[in-house]
Coordinates of C-alpha atoms in Angstrom, one line a residue:
X540 CA 152.4 130.2 69.4
X541 CA 153.0 126.6 68.0
X542 CA 152.7 128.2 64.2
X543 CA 156.2 129.8 65.0
X544 CA 158.1 127.2 66.4
X545 CA 159.2 123.9 64.4
X546 CA 158.9 120.5 66.8
X547 CA 160.0 117.3 66.1
X548 CA 158.6 114.3 67.7
X549 CA 160.8 110.8 68.1
X550 CA 160.6 108.0 70.2
X551 CA 163.1 108.0 73.2
X552 CA 165.2 104.7 71.7
X553 CA 168.6 105.9 71.9
X554 CA 168.0 108.9 73.8
X555 CA 170.4 109.3 77.0
X556 CA 168.0 108.5 80.3
X557 CA 169.9 111.7 81.6
X558 CA 168.5 114.1 78.8
X559 CA 164.8 112.1 79.6
X560 CA 165.4 113.0 82.9
X561 CA 166.2 116.7 82.6
X562 CA 163.4 116.9 80.8
X563 CA 161.3 115.2 83.1
X564 CA 162.3 117.5 85.9
X565 CA 161.8 120.6 84.0
X566 CA 158.3 119.7 83.2
X567 CA 157.5 118.5 86.7
X568 CA 158.9 121.7 88.7
X569 CA 155.9 123.5 89.4
X570 CA 153.5 120.4 89.9
X571 CA 151.2 119.6 92.5
X572 CA 153.2 116.5 93.8
X573 CA 156.9 118.2 93.6
X574 CA 159.1 116.0 91.5
X575 CA 162.6 116.9 92.9
X576 CA 163.2 113.7 95.0
X577 CA 163.2 111.9 91.8
X578 CA 166.7 111.3 90.7
X579 CA 167.6 110.2 87.7
X580 CA 168.5 106.8 88.9
X581 CA 164.7 106.6 90.8
X582 CA 163.1 107.5 87.7
X583 CA 164.5 105.2 85.4
X584 CA 163.8 102.5 88.0
X585 CA 160.4 103.4 88.5
X586 CA 160.3 103.3 84.4
X587 CA 161.7 99.8 84.5
X588 CA 159.3 98.7 87.3
X589 CA 156.8 99.6 85.0
X590 CA 157.8 97.4 81.7
X591 CA 158.9 101.2 79.9
X592 CA 159.6 100.6 76.2
X593 CA 161.9 103.5 74.4
X594 CA 160.8 102.6 70.9
X595 CA 157.2 103.3 72.2
X596 CA 157.4 106.3 73.9
X597 CA 157.9 109.7 72.5
X598 CA 159.9 112.9 72.7
X599 CA 159.4 116.0 71.2
X600 CA 162.4 118.2 70.5
X601 CA 162.7 121.7 69.7
X602 CA 165.8 123.0 68.0
X603 CA 168.0 120.4 69.8
X604 CA 166.3 120.2 73.3
X605 CA 164.3 117.8 74.6
X606 CA 161.0 119.7 75.5
X607 CA 158.3 117.2 75.9
X608 CA 158.7 113.2 77.0
X609 CA 155.8 110.7 77.6
X610 CA 157.5 107.3 78.7
X611 CA 155.3 104.1 78.3
X612 CA 155.3 100.7 79.1
X613 CA 154.1 97.7 78.1
X614 CA 152.5 94.5 79.7
X615 CA 150.9 91.5 79.7
X616 CA 148.3 92.0 82.9
X617 CA 144.6 90.9 83.4
X618 CA 145.1 88.3 80.8
X619 CA 145.6 91.7 78.2
X620 CA 148.4 93.0 76.4
X621 CA 148.3 96.9 78.3
X622 CA 150.1 100.3 77.6
X623 CA 150.8 102.3 80.8
X624 CA 151.8 105.9 81.0
X625 CA 154.4 106.1 83.2
X626 CA 154.5 109.9 83.0
X627 CA 154.1 113.0 80.5
X628 CA 155.1 116.1 81.0
X629 CA 155.9 119.7 79.0
X630 CA 158.7 122.0 80.0
X631 CA 156.4 125.1 80.9
X632 CA 157.5 127.7 78.1
X633 CA 156.3 124.5 75.7
X634 CA 152.7 124.4 77.4
X635 CA 149.8 125.1 75.3
X636 CA 151.2 123.9 71.7
X637 CA 149.2 120.6 71.6
X638 CA 152.9 118.5 72.4
X639 CA 150.6 116.1 74.4
X640 CA 148.3 115.2 71.7
X641 CA 150.9 115.0 69.1
X642 CA 152.8 112.7 71.6
X643 CA 150.2 110.6 72.3
X644 CA 148.8 110.1 68.3
X645 CA 152.8 108.8 67.6
X646 CA 152.5 106.6 70.8
X647 CA 148.9 105.3 69.8
X648 CA 150.1 104.7 66.0
X649 CA 153.4 102.2 67.6
X650 CA 151.3 100.2 70.5
X651 CA 148.5 99.3 67.6
X652 CA 150.6 98.1 65.5
X653 CA 152.5 95.8 68.7
X654 CA 148.8 94.4 69.1
X655 CA 148.3 96.4 72.6
X656 CA 144.6 96.1 73.3
X657 CA 144.3 99.2 75.6
X658 CA 146.2 102.0 77.3
X659 CA 145.8 103.2 80.7
X660 CA 147.1 106.2 83.2
X661 CA 146.5 107.8 86.6
X662 CA 146.3 111.7 86.6
X663 CA 145.6 114.3 90.0
X664 CA 141.9 114.7 90.6
X665 CA 142.9 118.6 90.6
X666 CA 144.7 118.3 87.2
X667 CA 141.2 119.1 85.5
X668 CA 143.0 120.4 82.1
X669 CA 144.5 117.0 81.7
X670 CA 141.7 115.5 82.4
X671 CA 139.8 117.1 79.7
X672 CA 142.6 116.8 77.3
X673 CA 142.4 112.9 77.5
X674 CA 138.9 112.1 77.5
X675 CA 138.7 114.5 74.4
X676 CA 141.5 111.6 73.4
X677 CA 138.8 109.1 74.2
X678 CA 139.8 107.9 77.9
X679 CA 137.2 107.0 80.2
X680 CA 137.9 107.6 84.2
X681 CA 137.8 103.7 85.6
X682 CA 138.1 104.2 89.1
X683 CA 139.2 106.7 91.9
X684 CA 142.8 106.0 93.7
X685 CA 143.7 107.4 96.6
X686 CA 147.5 108.0 98.1
X687 CA 147.7 107.9 102.1
X688 CA 150.6 109.3 103.9
X689 CA 152.0 109.1 107.9
X690 CA 155.1 110.0 109.5
X691 CA 156.8 106.3 110.6
X692 CA 157.3 108.2 114.2
X693 CA 153.3 109.5 114.3
X694 CA 151.5 106.2 113.2
X695 CA 150.3 104.2 116.0
X696 CA 150.6 101.0 117.7
X697 CA 147.9 98.9 117.2
X698 CA 147.0 95.1 116.1
X699 CA 149.0 92.3 116.6
X700 CA 152.8 92.5 116.6
X701 CA 153.2 89.4 118.8
X702 CA 152.2 87.7 114.7
X703 CA 154.8 89.4 112.6
X704 CA 157.5 88.6 111.0
X705 CA 159.6 88.8 107.7
X706 CA 159.0 87.1 104.8
X707 CA 159.8 86.5 101.2
X708 CA 157.8 87.6 97.8
X709 CA 156.3 84.1 97.3
X710 CA 154.3 84.0 100.8
X711 CA 152.8 87.8 99.5
X712 CA 151.5 86.2 96.1
X713 CA 150.1 83.5 98.1
X714 CA 147.2 86.3 99.4
X715 CA 147.0 87.6 95.7
X716 CA 143.2 85.7 95.1
X717 CA 142.5 87.6 98.6
X718 CA 142.9 91.2 97.0
X719 CA 139.4 93.1 97.5
X720 CA 140.6 94.9 94.3
X721 CA 142.8 94.4 91.2
X722 CA 146.1 96.4 92.5
X723 CA 146.6 99.7 90.1
X724 CA 149.7 99.1 87.1
X725 CA 152.1 100.5 89.8
X726 CA 151.4 97.9 92.1
X727 CA 150.6 95.2 90.2
X728 CA 152.5 91.5 90.3
X729 CA 155.1 92.0 87.9
X730 CA 156.2 95.7 89.3
X731 CA 156.4 93.4 92.5
X732 CA 158.9 90.9 90.9
X733 CA 160.8 93.7 89.3
X734 CA 162.1 95.3 92.8
X735 CA 161.3 91.5 94.0
X736 CA 165.4 91.7 95.7
X737 CA 164.6 95.6 96.7
X738 CA 161.4 95.4 98.7
X739 CA 160.5 94.2 102.3
X740 CA 158.0 91.7 103.0
X741 CA 155.9 91.6 106.3
X742 CA 153.7 89.1 107.2
X743 CA 151.1 88.2 110.5
X744 CA 150.8 84.8 111.0
X745 CA 148.0 82.5 112.5
X746 CA 149.1 78.3 113.4
X747 CA 152.4 79.1 111.3
X748 CA 149.7 80.4 108.1
X749 CA 149.9 83.7 106.5
X750 CA 146.7 85.7 106.7
X751 CA 148.2 89.1 105.9
X752 CA 151.0 91.0 104.3
X753 CA 152.6 93.5 103.2
X754 CA 154.7 95.0 100.5
X755 CA 157.3 98.3 101.5
X756 CA 159.5 100.1 98.9
X757 CA 162.3 101.6 101.0
X758 CA 164.0 103.7 98.0
X759 CA 160.7 105.4 97.3
X760 CA 158.8 105.1 101.0
X761 CA 155.6 103.3 99.1
X762 CA 153.3 100.8 100.6
X763 CA 153.2 98.0 97.5
X764 CA 150.8 96.0 99.0
X765 CA 149.0 95.3 102.0
X766 CA 146.3 92.3 102.1
X767 CA 144.4 90.2 104.3
X768 CA 143.0 86.9 103.8
X769 CA 139.3 87.5 104.2
X770 CA 138.8 84.6 106.7
X771 CA 140.9 87.2 109.2
X772 CA 139.5 90.4 108.6
X773 CA 139.2 92.8 110.9
X774 CA 141.3 90.7 113.7
X775 CA 143.9 93.1 114.2
X776 CA 146.9 91.6 111.4
X777 CA 146.8 94.9 109.1
X778 CA 147.4 97.1 111.6
X779 CA 149.6 94.8 113.5
X780 CA 151.6 95.1 109.9
X781 CA 151.6 98.8 109.6
X782 CA 152.8 99.4 113.4
X783 CA 155.7 97.0 112.5
X784 CA 157.0 98.3 109.9
X785 CA 156.4 102.1 111.0
X786 CA 158.7 100.5 113.9
X787 CA 161.2 99.4 111.9
X788 CA 161.8 102.9 109.9
X789 CA 163.5 106.5 111.5
X790 CA 160.4 108.6 112.8
X791 CA 161.0 111.3 110.1
X792 CA 160.5 108.5 107.6
X793 CA 157.0 109.3 105.4
X794 CA 155.2 106.3 104.5
X795 CA 153.1 106.5 101.4
X796 CA 150.2 104.2 101.0
X797 CA 149.5 104.7 97.1
X798 CA 146.8 104.0 94.8
X799 CA 144.1 102.4 97.0
X800 CA 141.1 101.8 95.1
X801 CA 138.6 104.3 96.6
X802 CA 136.1 102.0 97.2
X803 CA 138.2 99.7 99.7
X804 CA 136.5 101.5 102.7
X805 CA 138.5 98.7 104.7
X806 CA 142.0 99.4 104.0
X807 CA 141.2 103.3 104.2
X808 CA 139.9 102.7 107.7
X809 CA 142.9 100.5 108.8
X810 CA 145.4 103.1 107.5
X811 CA 143.1 105.9 109.0
X812 CA 143.1 104.4 112.3
X813 CA 146.9 103.9 112.4
X814 CA 147.9 107.6 112.0
X815 CA 147.5 107.9 108.2
X816 CA 145.7 111.6 106.6
X817 CA 144.9 111.6 102.6
X818 CA 147.4 113.5 100.4
X819 CA 145.8 113.0 96.9
X820 CA 143.6 111.3 94.5
X821 CA 143.7 110.1 91.2
X822 CA 141.4 109.3 88.5
X823 CA 142.6 105.7 86.6
X824 CA 141.7 106.2 82.5
X825 CA 141.6 103.6 79.9
X826 CA 141.5 103.9 76.5
X827 CA 140.6 101.0 74.3
X828 CA 143.0 100.3 71.5

């Protein structure tokens, strides 16, 4: 099919974001995780949060229509210059033409020229075709990630509520060294800093010391961070934070705890006791450049 069609690969520099969003919406209309709620403004916000670099991203055109996009962010994370696949989508009528590989090849050339050391992405574990394609391109699975969700009105009231109060991002970052596992790219410190003034921060305090904290994004209903000091775990502080957050939201709000390392059984257990249920599983994958 690709032989009868003429495609053109470009970067996304200078492409109107409305055009990119229209292609994204068409590409993800049949995706397992529905993208209908991802408005143009929210997609741009997510792209900027993940350090989107239009000149290092790729799009494919058929005639004058953008039919495939791959948005890439570049940031220094974990001591290395790292690229992140924010989203890659192909309009259904143009799948099976090798467009994903063409976009990846174009992006890798640019990323290597910029001195980027690795590229990272997340893919649904049920997306076997996508996983095979990424592995064929050299990506390796690095860990599993779990997304859990609960309606605010159904979350259970547990934990130490009296110790919870609002705080700021600086107090949250004071607990960064207490994280059991490295946050995913979506939840890294820089992502939180980018959205800093738009997030809700709650802390649990013992003797005026912050011993547990969370960051919540009210625009996406994402729980961006949940961390407890290792000396205060299993004492009800994390549960108290989740209870306080749920009580502050409309009952129908669906809170999503995103990209929990699947080895972090303690956090998953806290969420399950609170009434959260597993929604999806993803693979984090990485390509050394």
